[in-house]
Amino acid sequence: PTQASIGSRHRSSMEPVGRVNVDGIEGSSIPGGLHLARYGGGDDYRQIDPLVSTWCVGAPPREAAPFTAADTSLQAATPAGLKLIHGFSEAALLPSGKVPSLTQVELPDHVHLVVSRVPGAAANAFGVADPEFASLMLHGWLFRNFGASDRKAHQKLPLISIHNGDNVIAAPGAGLDAPQWLPTNGEFGWADQHVHRDEPVDLGGFMFAEVFFGSDMARVGISDRQKPASCWVVAVDAEESRGLVSFVVMLPEATTEVEGEIADGELDALLKQASTPTDVATALRKRYGQAANIAATAVDRLVGGAGAQMPDPE
């Protein structure tokens, strides 16, 4: 089925993706599923909460536009072709010793839709301005049980591919040349995603242990910062034989200028308060005009159009 056929065959609704507590601390959580962040190592971390993060009920991942191509691409991947850099274990990349089939891994019932800002350029540790990018962070999906476990640390190397990208910056290199960037041609790459916790401290009977997570890999960026970028993202957790299929809309860093019908601040508010999927697409078009057509049309088709209701955010 084509991307357009999903909405016509399934009248979809939207259910917010729940947040995940990875540190066991009451009231502490990170976005579930996939979200965007910028991580430069150590304390250099910029969390970006999604403006929209929802399951598109009625849009099965196996009927999503890139599914067949992604499965073919996954089967073509090899340990050698994935080009692990020194210090990373092939056993951690492929615990079973082979690449899984996308048709056999466990998938959610629905496609995950994400709309998020991407941070602007920032100086790195050497004082040089990095390009504007974000990392695809899968920690809420990969480590959903870490907070309740006794583990001190957990590292996974999910396989990730990008499909049908529009305005997504091409990776500056491939494999060992730029391992932190994901391929943008439908091939699968890999990313180090990890969590670890300090030794617990007794605070008057309350045991506290700070948890850290991050990744300076799975990088993506927006080519033309005057308009949105969009793409399908297919991720595979080979350790647990699970997959996640997401449609991601990336927005440039917000400014105070009004370049469309509305300013960025109003766009963000409209996206957070949207009551139907069409509200999401309409808000994108109000801000970016024709430049938003590809992303907005994909959202309309994915979630079934004006009749689908979006419940209140959790």
PDB file of C-alpha atoms in Angstrom:
ATOM      1  CA  PRO A   1       0.000   0.000   0.000  1.00  0.00           C
ATOM      2  CA  THR A   2       1.113   3.547  -0.646  1.00  0.00           C
ATOM      3  CA  GLN A   3       1.370   6.172   2.039  1.00  0.00           C
ATOM      4  CA  ALA A   4      -1.778   7.793   0.685  1.00  0.00           C
ATOM      5  CA  SER A   5      -3.769   4.571   0.953  1.00  0.00           C
ATOM      6  CA  ILE A   6      -3.288   4.256   4.692  1.00  0.00           C
ATOM      7  CA  GLY A   7      -5.609   7.128   5.495  1.00  0.00           C
ATOM      8  CA  SER A   8      -8.229   6.140   2.963  1.00  0.00           C
ATOM      9  CA  ARG A   9      -8.480   2.555   4.195  1.00  0.00           C
ATOM     10  CA  HIS A  10      -8.233   3.246   7.925  1.00  0.00           C
ATOM     11  CA  ARG A  11      -9.989   6.123   9.633  1.00  0.00           C
ATOM     12  CA  SER A  12      -7.261   6.807  12.134  1.00  0.00           C
ATOM     13  CA  SER A  13      -7.370   8.464  15.537  1.00  0.00           C
ATOM     14  CA  MET A  14      -4.400   9.603  17.600  1.00  0.00           C
ATOM     15  CA  GLU A  15      -3.302   8.509  21.061  1.00  0.00           C
ATOM     16  CA  PRO A  16      -0.474  10.400  22.811  1.00  0.00           C
ATOM     17  CA  VAL A  17       2.664   8.350  23.384  1.00  0.00           C
ATOM     18  CA  GLY A  18       3.207   8.033  27.123  1.00  0.00           C
ATOM     19  CA  ARG A  19       6.342   9.298  28.826  1.00  0.00           C
ATOM     20  CA  VAL A  20       8.792   6.829  30.382  1.00  0.00           C
ATOM     21  CA  ASN A  21      10.421   6.927  33.817  1.00  0.00           C
ATOM     22  CA  VAL A  22      13.990   5.680  33.322  1.00  0.00           C
ATOM     23  CA  ASP A  23      15.400   6.701  36.709  1.00  0.00           C
ATOM     24  CA  GLY A  24      12.751   5.513  39.153  1.00  0.00           C
ATOM     25  CA  ILE A  25      12.281   9.028  40.567  1.00  0.00           C
ATOM     26  CA  GLU A  26       8.680  10.062  41.063  1.00  0.00           C
ATOM     27  CA  GLY A  27       7.683  12.778  38.613  1.00  0.00           C
ATOM     28  CA  SER A  28      10.733  12.287  36.420  1.00  0.00           C
ATOM     29  CA  SER A  29      10.291  11.106  32.837  1.00  0.00           C
ATOM     30  CA  ILE A  30      11.465  11.380  29.244  1.00  0.00           C
ATOM     31  CA  PRO A  31       9.410  11.124  26.042  1.00  0.00           C
ATOM     32  CA  GLY A  32       8.464   7.621  24.982  1.00  0.00           C
ATOM     33  CA  GLY A  33       9.031   6.345  21.472  1.00  0.00           C
ATOM     34  CA  LEU A  34      11.381   8.592  19.487  1.00  0.00           C
ATOM     35  CA  HIS A  35      12.299  12.189  20.273  1.00  0.00           C
ATOM     36  CA  LEU A  36      14.969  14.693  19.265  1.00  0.00           C
ATOM     37  CA  ALA A  37      17.791  16.049  21.399  1.00  0.00           C
ATOM     38  CA  ARG A  38      21.270  17.478  20.976  1.00  0.00           C
ATOM     39  CA  TYR A  39      24.060  15.786  22.928  1.00  0.00           C
ATOM     40  CA  GLY A  40      27.689  16.858  22.845  1.00  0.00           C
ATOM     41  CA  GLY A  41      28.995  14.635  25.639  1.00  0.00           C
ATOM     42  CA  GLY A  42      29.125  15.157  29.396  1.00  0.00           C
ATOM     43  CA  ASP A  43      26.674  17.831  30.532  1.00  0.00           C
ATOM     44  CA  ASP A  44      26.240  19.248  27.018  1.00  0.00           C
ATOM     45  CA  TYR A  45      22.690  18.047  26.481  1.00  0.00           C
ATOM     46  CA  ARG A  46      19.638  19.871  25.113  1.00  0.00           C
ATOM     47  CA  GLN A  47      16.378  18.036  25.660  1.00  0.00           C
ATOM     48  CA  ILE A  48      13.653  18.852  23.148  1.00  0.00           C
ATOM     49  CA  ASP A  49      10.172  17.722  24.140  1.00  0.00           C
ATOM     50  CA  PRO A  50       8.098  16.898  21.046  1.00  0.00           C
ATOM     51  CA  LEU A  51       5.305  19.288  20.115  1.00  0.00           C
ATOM     52  CA  VAL A  52       3.388  16.232  18.909  1.00  0.00           C
ATOM     53  CA  SER A  53       4.139  12.609  19.861  1.00  0.00           C
ATOM     54  CA  THR A  54       1.300  10.231  19.130  1.00  0.00           C
ATOM     55  CA  TRP A  55       0.358   6.751  17.995  1.00  0.00           C
ATOM     56  CA  CYS A  56      -1.661   6.922  14.790  1.00  0.00           C
ATOM     57  CA  VAL A  57      -4.343   4.351  15.498  1.00  0.00           C
ATOM     58  CA  GLY A  58      -5.464   2.721  12.259  1.00  0.00           C
ATOM     59  CA  ALA A  59      -2.091   3.234  10.538  1.00  0.00           C
ATOM     60  CA  PRO A  60      -0.340  -0.160  10.895  1.00  0.00           C
ATOM     61  CA  PRO A  61       3.472  -0.015  10.574  1.00  0.00           C
ATOM     62  CA  ARG A  62       3.499  -2.911   8.114  1.00  0.00           C
ATOM     63  CA  GLU A  63       1.369  -0.834   5.719  1.00  0.00           C
ATOM     64  CA  ALA A  64       3.507   2.288   6.063  1.00  0.00           C
ATOM     65  CA  ALA A  65       5.107   3.680   2.916  1.00  0.00           C
ATOM     66  CA  PRO A  66       8.706   2.604   3.611  1.00  0.00           C
ATOM     67  CA  PHE A  67       8.078  -0.824   5.134  1.00  0.00           C
ATOM     68  CA  THR A  68       8.927  -3.039   2.160  1.00  0.00           C
ATOM     69  CA  ALA A  69      11.919  -0.939   1.149  1.00  0.00           C
ATOM     70  CA  ALA A  70      13.133  -0.872   4.758  1.00  0.00           C
ATOM     71  CA  ASP A  71      12.899  -4.649   5.068  1.00  0.00           C
ATOM     72  CA  THR A  72      14.837  -5.096   1.813  1.00  0.00           C
ATOM     73  CA  SER A  73      17.458  -2.639   3.031  1.00  0.00           C
ATOM     74  CA  LEU A  74      17.713  -4.394   6.392  1.00  0.00           C
ATOM     75  CA  GLN A  75      18.253  -7.771   4.761  1.00  0.00           C
ATOM     76  CA  ALA A  76      21.044  -6.255   2.665  1.00  0.00           C
ATOM     77  CA  ALA A  77      22.856  -5.028   5.772  1.00  0.00           C
ATOM     78  CA  THR A  78      25.859  -6.992   7.008  1.00  0.00           C
ATOM     79  CA  PRO A  79      28.053  -6.620  10.101  1.00  0.00           C
ATOM     80  CA  ALA A  80      30.924  -5.534   7.850  1.00  0.00           C
ATOM     81  CA  GLY A  81      28.748  -3.094   5.940  1.00  0.00           C
ATOM     82  CA  LEU A  82      27.525  -1.466   9.142  1.00  0.00           C
ATOM     83  CA  LYS A  83      31.153  -0.433   9.807  1.00  0.00           C
ATOM     84  CA  LEU A  84      31.458  -0.566  13.567  1.00  0.00           C
ATOM     85  CA  ILE A  85      34.189   1.703  14.857  1.00  0.00           C
ATOM     86  CA  HIS A  86      36.930   0.509  17.219  1.00  0.00           C
ATOM     87  CA  GLY A  87      35.717  -0.342  20.690  1.00  0.00           C
ATOM     88  CA  PHE A  88      32.206  -1.440  19.743  1.00  0.00           C
ATOM     89  CA  SER A  89      31.305  -5.100  19.870  1.00  0.00           C
ATOM     90  CA  GLU A  90      29.702  -6.893  16.940  1.00  0.00           C
ATOM     91  CA  ALA A  91      27.933  -9.095  19.494  1.00  0.00           C
ATOM     92  CA  ALA A  92      26.286  -5.986  20.940  1.00  0.00           C
ATOM     93  CA  LEU A  93      25.245  -4.846  17.468  1.00  0.00           C
ATOM     94  CA  LEU A  94      23.757  -8.208  16.492  1.00  0.00           C
ATOM     95  CA  PRO A  95      23.253 -10.360  19.612  1.00  0.00           C
ATOM     96  CA  SER A  96      21.884 -13.260  17.535  1.00  0.00           C
ATOM     97  CA  GLY A  97      24.794 -13.027  15.111  1.00  0.00           C
ATOM     98  CA  LYS A  98      22.595 -12.063  12.171  1.00  0.00           C
ATOM     99  CA  VAL A  99      20.464  -9.190  10.929  1.00  0.00           C
ATOM    100  CA  PRO A 100      16.778  -9.686  11.866  1.00  0.00           C
ATOM    101  CA  SER A 101      13.942  -9.508   9.365  1.00  0.00           C
ATOM    102  CA  LEU A 102      11.610  -6.541   9.738  1.00  0.00           C
ATOM    103  CA  THR A 103       8.688  -8.861   8.966  1.00  0.00           C
ATOM    104  CA  GLN A 104       9.504 -10.989  12.019  1.00  0.00           C
ATOM    105  CA  VAL A 105      10.317  -8.408  14.704  1.00  0.00           C
ATOM    106  CA  GLU A 106       7.697  -7.247  17.194  1.00  0.00           C
ATOM    107  CA  LEU A 107       6.123  -3.948  16.126  1.00  0.00           C
ATOM    108  CA  PRO A 108       3.667  -1.594  17.854  1.00  0.00           C
ATOM    109  CA  ASP A 109       0.155  -1.676  16.472  1.00  0.00           C
ATOM    110  CA  HIS A 110       0.486   1.844  15.093  1.00  0.00           C
ATOM    111  CA  VAL A 111       2.869   4.252  13.383  1.00  0.00           C
ATOM    112  CA  HIS A 112       4.462   6.833  15.671  1.00  0.00           C
ATOM    113  CA  LEU A 113       4.059  10.487  14.581  1.00  0.00           C
ATOM    114  CA  VAL A 114       6.548  13.051  15.912  1.00  0.00           C
ATOM    115  CA  VAL A 115       6.677  16.817  15.327  1.00  0.00           C
ATOM    116  CA  SER A 116       9.615  18.541  17.017  1.00  0.00           C
ATOM    117  CA  ARG A 117      11.932  21.535  16.901  1.00  0.00           C
ATOM    118  CA  VAL A 118      15.610  21.031  16.025  1.00  0.00           C
ATOM    119  CA  PRO A 119      18.213  23.066  17.970  1.00  0.00           C
ATOM    120  CA  GLY A 120      20.263  25.695  16.192  1.00  0.00           C
ATOM    121  CA  ALA A 121      24.029  25.655  15.699  1.00  0.00           C
ATOM    122  CA  ALA A 122      26.191  25.748  18.821  1.00  0.00           C
ATOM    123  CA  ALA A 123      29.931  25.872  19.492  1.00  0.00           C
ATOM    124  CA  ASN A 124      31.529  22.523  20.299  1.00  0.00           C
ATOM    125  CA  ALA A 125      34.239  21.847  22.883  1.00  0.00           C
ATOM    126  CA  PHE A 126      36.837  23.408  20.548  1.00  0.00           C
ATOM    127  CA  GLY A 127      34.860  26.625  20.075  1.00  0.00           C
ATOM    128  CA  VAL A 128      33.882  25.691  16.520  1.00  0.00           C
ATOM    129  CA  ALA A 129      30.237  26.028  15.474  1.00  0.00           C
ATOM    130  CA  ASP A 130      28.769  22.622  14.720  1.00  0.00           C
ATOM    131  CA  PRO A 131      26.167  22.332  11.969  1.00  0.00           C
ATOM    132  CA  GLU A 132      22.575  22.523  13.102  1.00  0.00           C
ATOM    133  CA  PHE A 133      21.539  18.986  13.942  1.00  0.00           C
ATOM    134  CA  ALA A 134      19.750  16.796  16.429  1.00  0.00           C
ATOM    135  CA  SER A 135      20.077  13.160  17.399  1.00  0.00           C
ATOM    136  CA  LEU A 136      17.234  10.675  17.184  1.00  0.00           C
ATOM    137  CA  MET A 137      16.860   9.573  20.787  1.00  0.00           C
ATOM    138  CA  LEU A 138      15.188   6.193  21.335  1.00  0.00           C
ATOM    139  CA  HIS A 139      15.921   5.862  25.060  1.00  0.00           C
ATOM    140  CA  GLY A 140      12.278   5.949  26.161  1.00  0.00           C
ATOM    141  CA  TRP A 141      11.573   3.037  23.810  1.00  0.00           C
ATOM    142  CA  LEU A 142      14.810   1.085  24.264  1.00  0.00           C
ATOM    143  CA  PHE A 143      15.138   1.365  28.051  1.00  0.00           C
ATOM    144  CA  ARG A 144      11.532   1.481  29.205  1.00  0.00           C
ATOM    145  CA  ASN A 145      12.268  -1.021  32.015  1.00  0.00           C
ATOM    146  CA  PHE A 146      15.618   0.386  33.191  1.00  0.00           C
ATOM    147  CA  GLY A 147      14.180   2.426  36.071  1.00  0.00           C
ATOM    148  CA  ALA A 148      12.637  -0.669  37.666  1.00  0.00           C
ATOM    149  CA  SER A 149      15.700  -2.864  37.113  1.00  0.00           C
ATOM    150  CA  ASP A 150      18.841  -3.419  39.183  1.00  0.00           C
ATOM    151  CA  ARG A 151      21.175  -2.717  36.275  1.00  0.00           C
ATOM    152  CA  LYS A 152      23.890  -0.098  36.679  1.00  0.00           C
ATOM    153  CA  ALA A 153      24.106   0.538  32.943  1.00  0.00           C
ATOM    154  CA  HIS A 154      22.698  -0.641  29.653  1.00  0.00           C
ATOM    155  CA  GLN A 155      23.966  -0.027  26.129  1.00  0.00           C
ATOM    156  CA  LYS A 156      22.174  -0.859  22.904  1.00  0.00           C
ATOM    157  CA  LEU A 157      23.125  -0.339  19.263  1.00  0.00           C
ATOM    158  CA  PRO A 158      19.803   0.001  17.409  1.00  0.00           C
ATOM    159  CA  LEU A 159      19.755  -0.215  13.614  1.00  0.00           C
ATOM    160  CA  ILE A 160      18.127   2.879  12.079  1.00  0.00           C
ATOM    161  CA  SER A 161      17.209   3.921   8.538  1.00  0.00           C
ATOM    162  CA  ILE A 162      15.732   7.080   6.990  1.00  0.00           C
ATOM    163  CA  HIS A 163      13.277   6.894   4.074  1.00  0.00           C
ATOM    164  CA  ASN A 164      11.420   9.348   1.814  1.00  0.00           C
ATOM    165  CA  GLY A 165      13.285  12.275   3.315  1.00  0.00           C
ATOM    166  CA  ASP A 166      12.290  15.810   2.306  1.00  0.00           C
ATOM    167  CA  ASN A 167      14.648  18.683   3.176  1.00  0.00           C
ATOM    168  CA  VAL A 168      16.709  16.341   5.369  1.00  0.00           C
ATOM    169  CA  ILE A 169      20.386  17.241   5.221  1.00  0.00           C
ATOM    170  CA  ALA A 170      22.519  14.621   3.515  1.00  0.00           C
ATOM    171  CA  ALA A 171      24.995  12.997   5.854  1.00  0.00           C
ATOM    172  CA  PRO A 172      28.443  14.626   5.415  1.00  0.00           C
ATOM    173  CA  GLY A 173      30.076  11.208   5.149  1.00  0.00           C
ATOM    174  CA  ALA A 174      29.357   7.524   5.481  1.00  0.00           C
ATOM    175  CA  GLY A 175      30.415   4.755   7.808  1.00  0.00           C
ATOM    176  CA  LEU A 176      33.769   5.406   9.437  1.00  0.00           C
ATOM    177  CA  ASP A 177      33.999   8.870   7.849  1.00  0.00           C
ATOM    178  CA  ALA A 178      31.111  10.227   9.924  1.00  0.00           C
ATOM    179  CA  PRO A 179      29.636   7.442  12.073  1.00  0.00           C
ATOM    180  CA  GLN A 180      27.619   9.887  14.146  1.00  0.00           C
ATOM    181  CA  TRP A 181      25.424  10.756  11.126  1.00  0.00           C
ATOM    182  CA  LEU A 182      22.728   8.405   9.861  1.00  0.00           C
ATOM    183  CA  PRO A 183      22.665   7.488   6.163  1.00  0.00           C
ATOM    184  CA  THR A 184      19.921   9.358   4.335  1.00  0.00           C
ATOM    185  CA  ASN A 185      19.603   7.006   1.355  1.00  0.00           C
ATOM    186  CA  GLY A 186      17.474   4.284   2.970  1.00  0.00           C
ATOM    187  CA  GLU A 187      20.438   2.208   4.137  1.00  0.00           C
ATOM    188  CA  PHE A 188      20.590   1.127   7.764  1.00  0.00           C
ATOM    189  CA  GLY A 189      23.108   2.652  10.104  1.00  0.00           C
ATOM    190  CA  TRP A 190      23.601   2.085  13.822  1.00  0.00           C
ATOM    191  CA  ALA A 191      23.779   4.267  16.913  1.00  0.00           C
ATOM    192  CA  ASP A 192      25.166   3.944  20.414  1.00  0.00           C
ATOM    193  CA  GLN A 193      22.312   4.608  22.863  1.00  0.00           C
ATOM    194  CA  HIS A 194      22.985   4.045  26.541  1.00  0.00           C
ATOM    195  CA  VAL A 195      21.919   4.741  30.108  1.00  0.00           C
ATOM    196  CA  HIS A 196      23.911   4.453  33.343  1.00  0.00           C
ATOM    197  CA  ARG A 197      23.337   5.318  36.973  1.00  0.00           C
ATOM    198  CA  ASP A 198      25.475   6.439  39.902  1.00  0.00           C
ATOM    199  CA  GLU A 199      25.821   4.433  43.071  1.00  0.00           C
ATOM    200  CA  PRO A 200      22.699   4.914  45.224  1.00  0.00           C
ATOM    201  CA  VAL A 201      22.790   7.372  48.117  1.00  0.00           C
ATOM    202  CA  ASP A 202      20.633   7.018  51.235  1.00  0.00           C
ATOM    203  CA  LEU A 203      18.778  10.301  51.739  1.00  0.00           C
ATOM    204  CA  GLY A 204      17.122   9.707  55.098  1.00  0.00           C
ATOM    205  CA  GLY A 205      15.664   6.376  54.101  1.00  0.00           C
ATOM    206  CA  PHE A 206      15.063   7.338  50.470  1.00  0.00           C
ATOM    207  CA  MET A 207      17.549   5.691  48.112  1.00  0.00           C
ATOM    208  CA  PHE A 208      18.508   8.072  45.314  1.00  0.00           C
ATOM    209  CA  ALA A 209      20.634   7.254  42.271  1.00  0.00           C
ATOM    210  CA  GLU A 210      21.038   9.754  39.439  1.00  0.00           C
ATOM    211  CA  VAL A 211      20.592   8.306  35.952  1.00  0.00           C
ATOM    212  CA  PHE A 212      22.366   9.645  32.863  1.00  0.00           C
ATOM    213  CA  PHE A 213      21.520   8.994  29.245  1.00  0.00           C
ATOM    214  CA  GLY A 214      22.603  10.342  25.907  1.00  0.00           C
ATOM    215  CA  SER A 215      23.979   9.716  22.452  1.00  0.00           C
ATOM    216  CA  ASP A 216      25.957  11.814  20.000  1.00  0.00           C
ATOM    217  CA  MET A 217      24.921   9.522  17.166  1.00  0.00           C
ATOM    218  CA  ALA A 218      21.870   9.019  14.925  1.00  0.00           C
ATOM    219  CA  ARG A 219      22.315  12.622  13.828  1.00  0.00           C
ATOM    220  CA  VAL A 220      19.861  14.290  11.443  1.00  0.00           C
ATOM    221  CA  GLY A 221      19.495  17.870  10.261  1.00  0.00           C
ATOM    222  CA  ILE A 222      17.392  20.279   8.197  1.00  0.00           C
ATOM    223  CA  SER A 223      18.849  21.298   4.843  1.00  0.00           C
ATOM    224  CA  ASP A 224      16.879  24.526   4.249  1.00  0.00           C
ATOM    225  CA  ARG A 225      16.245  26.142   7.634  1.00  0.00           C
ATOM    226  CA  GLN A 226      13.392  28.210   6.234  1.00  0.00           C
ATOM    227  CA  LYS A 227      10.994  25.267   6.053  1.00  0.00           C
ATOM    228  CA  PRO A 228      10.197  21.942   7.750  1.00  0.00           C
ATOM    229  CA  ALA A 229      11.932  18.663   7.022  1.00  0.00           C
ATOM    230  CA  SER A 230      10.219  15.294   7.157  1.00  0.00           C
ATOM    231  CA  CYS A 231      11.094  11.626   6.817  1.00  0.00           C
ATOM    232  CA  TRP A 232      10.178   8.124   7.818  1.00  0.00           C
ATOM    233  CA  VAL A 233      12.426   6.540  10.446  1.00  0.00           C
ATOM    234  CA  VAL A 234      12.590   2.771  10.922  1.00  0.00           C
ATOM    235  CA  ALA A 235      14.435   1.532  14.022  1.00  0.00           C
ATOM    236  CA  VAL A 236      15.228  -2.036  15.068  1.00  0.00           C
ATOM    237  CA  ASP A 237      16.249  -3.161  18.553  1.00  0.00           C
ATOM    238  CA  ALA A 238      18.091  -6.375  17.663  1.00  0.00           C
ATOM    239  CA  GLU A 239      18.605  -7.284  21.322  1.00  0.00           C
ATOM    240  CA  GLU A 240      14.861  -7.674  21.900  1.00  0.00           C
ATOM    241  CA  SER A 241      13.810  -8.228  18.267  1.00  0.00           C
ATOM    242  CA  ARG A 242      11.535  -5.167  18.256  1.00  0.00           C
ATOM    243  CA  GLY A 243      10.921  -2.432  15.712  1.00  0.00           C
ATOM    244  CA  LEU A 244       9.542   1.109  15.644  1.00  0.00           C
ATOM    245  CA  VAL A 245       8.196   2.906  12.558  1.00  0.00           C
ATOM    246  CA  SER A 246       7.901   6.693  12.901  1.00  0.00           C
ATOM    247  CA  PHE A 247       7.015   9.629  10.687  1.00  0.00           C
ATOM    248  CA  VAL A 248       9.047  12.619  11.848  1.00  0.00           C
ATOM    249  CA  VAL A 249       8.516  16.301  11.079  1.00  0.00           C
ATOM    250  CA  MET A 250      11.471  18.491  12.078  1.00  0.00           C
ATOM    251  CA  LEU A 251      11.016  22.235  12.514  1.00  0.00           C
ATOM    252  CA  PRO A 252      13.810  24.842  12.553  1.00  0.00           C
ATOM    253  CA  GLU A 253      14.683  26.474  15.865  1.00  0.00           C
ATOM    254  CA  ALA A 254      11.973  28.961  16.826  1.00  0.00           C
ATOM    255  CA  THR A 255      12.456  32.685  16.186  1.00  0.00           C
ATOM    256  CA  THR A 256      10.391  35.758  17.090  1.00  0.00           C
ATOM    257  CA  GLU A 257       9.993  36.807  13.458  1.00  0.00           C
ATOM    258  CA  VAL A 258       6.636  36.462  11.701  1.00  0.00           C
ATOM    259  CA  GLU A 259       7.284  35.086   8.220  1.00  0.00           C
ATOM    260  CA  GLY A 260       3.969  33.347   7.553  1.00  0.00           C
ATOM    261  CA  GLU A 261       0.430  33.876   8.798  1.00  0.00           C
ATOM    262  CA  ILE A 262       1.619  33.092  12.313  1.00  0.00           C
ATOM    263  CA  ALA A 263       4.825  33.269  14.353  1.00  0.00           C
ATOM    264  CA  ASP A 264       6.718  30.257  15.677  1.00  0.00           C
ATOM    265  CA  GLY A 265       5.358  30.708  19.191  1.00  0.00           C
ATOM    266  CA  GLU A 266       1.788  30.518  17.919  1.00  0.00           C
ATOM    267  CA  LEU A 267       2.660  27.502  15.774  1.00  0.00           C
ATOM    268  CA  ASP A 268       4.007  25.660  18.803  1.00  0.00           C
ATOM    269  CA  ALA A 269       0.880  26.480  20.788  1.00  0.00           C
ATOM    270  CA  LEU A 270      -1.396  25.308  17.975  1.00  0.00           C
ATOM    271  CA  LEU A 271       0.495  22.016  17.645  1.00  0.00           C
ATOM    272  CA  LYS A 272       0.362  21.349  21.388  1.00  0.00           C
ATOM    273  CA  GLN A 273      -3.352  22.160  21.533  1.00  0.00           C
ATOM    274  CA  ALA A 274      -4.360  20.418  18.304  1.00  0.00           C
ATOM    275  CA  SER A 275      -7.591  18.454  18.604  1.00  0.00           C
ATOM    276  CA  THR A 276      -7.480  16.773  15.181  1.00  0.00           C
ATOM    277  CA  PRO A 277      -4.672  15.658  12.884  1.00  0.00           C
ATOM    278  CA  THR A 278      -5.850  18.181  10.321  1.00  0.00           C
ATOM    279  CA  ASP A 279      -5.189  20.885  12.922  1.00  0.00           C
ATOM    280  CA  VAL A 280      -1.533  19.785  12.888  1.00  0.00           C
ATOM    281  CA  ALA A 281      -1.297  20.002   9.088  1.00  0.00           C
ATOM    282  CA  THR A 282      -3.178  23.321   9.017  1.00  0.00           C
ATOM    283  CA  ALA A 283      -0.850  24.843  11.613  1.00  0.00           C
ATOM    284  CA  LEU A 284       2.207  23.815   9.577  1.00  0.00           C
ATOM    285  CA  ARG A 285       0.740  25.387   6.443  1.00  0.00           C
ATOM    286  CA  LYS A 286      -0.155  28.601   8.288  1.00  0.00           C
ATOM    287  CA  ARG A 287       3.436  29.043   9.388  1.00  0.00           C
ATOM    288  CA  TYR A 288       5.320  27.811   6.309  1.00  0.00           C
ATOM    289  CA  GLY A 289       2.784  28.067   3.470  1.00  0.00           C
ATOM    290  CA  GLN A 290       3.527  25.964   0.393  1.00  0.00           C
ATOM    291  CA  ALA A 291       6.882  24.975   1.894  1.00  0.00           C
ATOM    292  CA  ALA A 292       5.001  22.769   4.374  1.00  0.00           C
ATOM    293  CA  ASN A 293       2.946  20.895   1.778  1.00  0.00           C
ATOM    294  CA  ILE A 294       4.979  17.675   1.717  1.00  0.00           C
ATOM    295  CA  ALA A 295       5.084  17.284   5.500  1.00  0.00           C
ATOM    296  CA  ALA A 296       1.506  18.465   6.031  1.00  0.00           C
ATOM    297  CA  THR A 297       0.071  16.282   3.272  1.00  0.00           C
ATOM    298  CA  ALA A 298       1.869  13.249   4.690  1.00  0.00           C
ATOM    299  CA  VAL A 299       0.390  13.931   8.137  1.00  0.00           C
ATOM    300  CA  ASP A 300      -3.102  14.289   6.636  1.00  0.00           C
ATOM    301  CA  ARG A 301      -2.789  11.004   4.759  1.00  0.00           C
ATOM    302  CA  LEU A 302      -1.168   9.140   7.594  1.00  0.00           C
ATOM    303  CA  VAL A 303      -3.806   9.916  10.189  1.00  0.00           C
ATOM    304  CA  GLY A 304      -6.921   9.771   8.046  1.00  0.00           C
ATOM    305  CA  GLY A 305      -7.808  13.425   7.618  1.00  0.00           C
ATOM    306  CA  ALA A 306     -10.385  15.693   9.202  1.00  0.00           C
ATOM    307  CA  GLY A 307     -12.558  13.053  10.817  1.00  0.00           C
ATOM    308  CA  ALA A 308      -9.930  11.720  13.221  1.00  0.00           C
ATOM    309  CA  GLN A 309      -9.979  13.034  16.767  1.00  0.00           C
ATOM    310  CA  MET A 310      -6.883  13.580  18.891  1.00  0.00           C
ATOM    311  CA  PRO A 311      -7.487  13.003  22.633  1.00  0.00           C
ATOM    312  CA  ASP A 312      -6.221  15.452  25.242  1.00  0.00           C
ATOM    313  CA  PRO A 313      -2.472  15.123  25.957  1.00  0.00           C
ATOM    314  CA  GLU A 314      -1.537  13.125  29.023  1.00  0.00           C
TER     315      GLU A 314
END
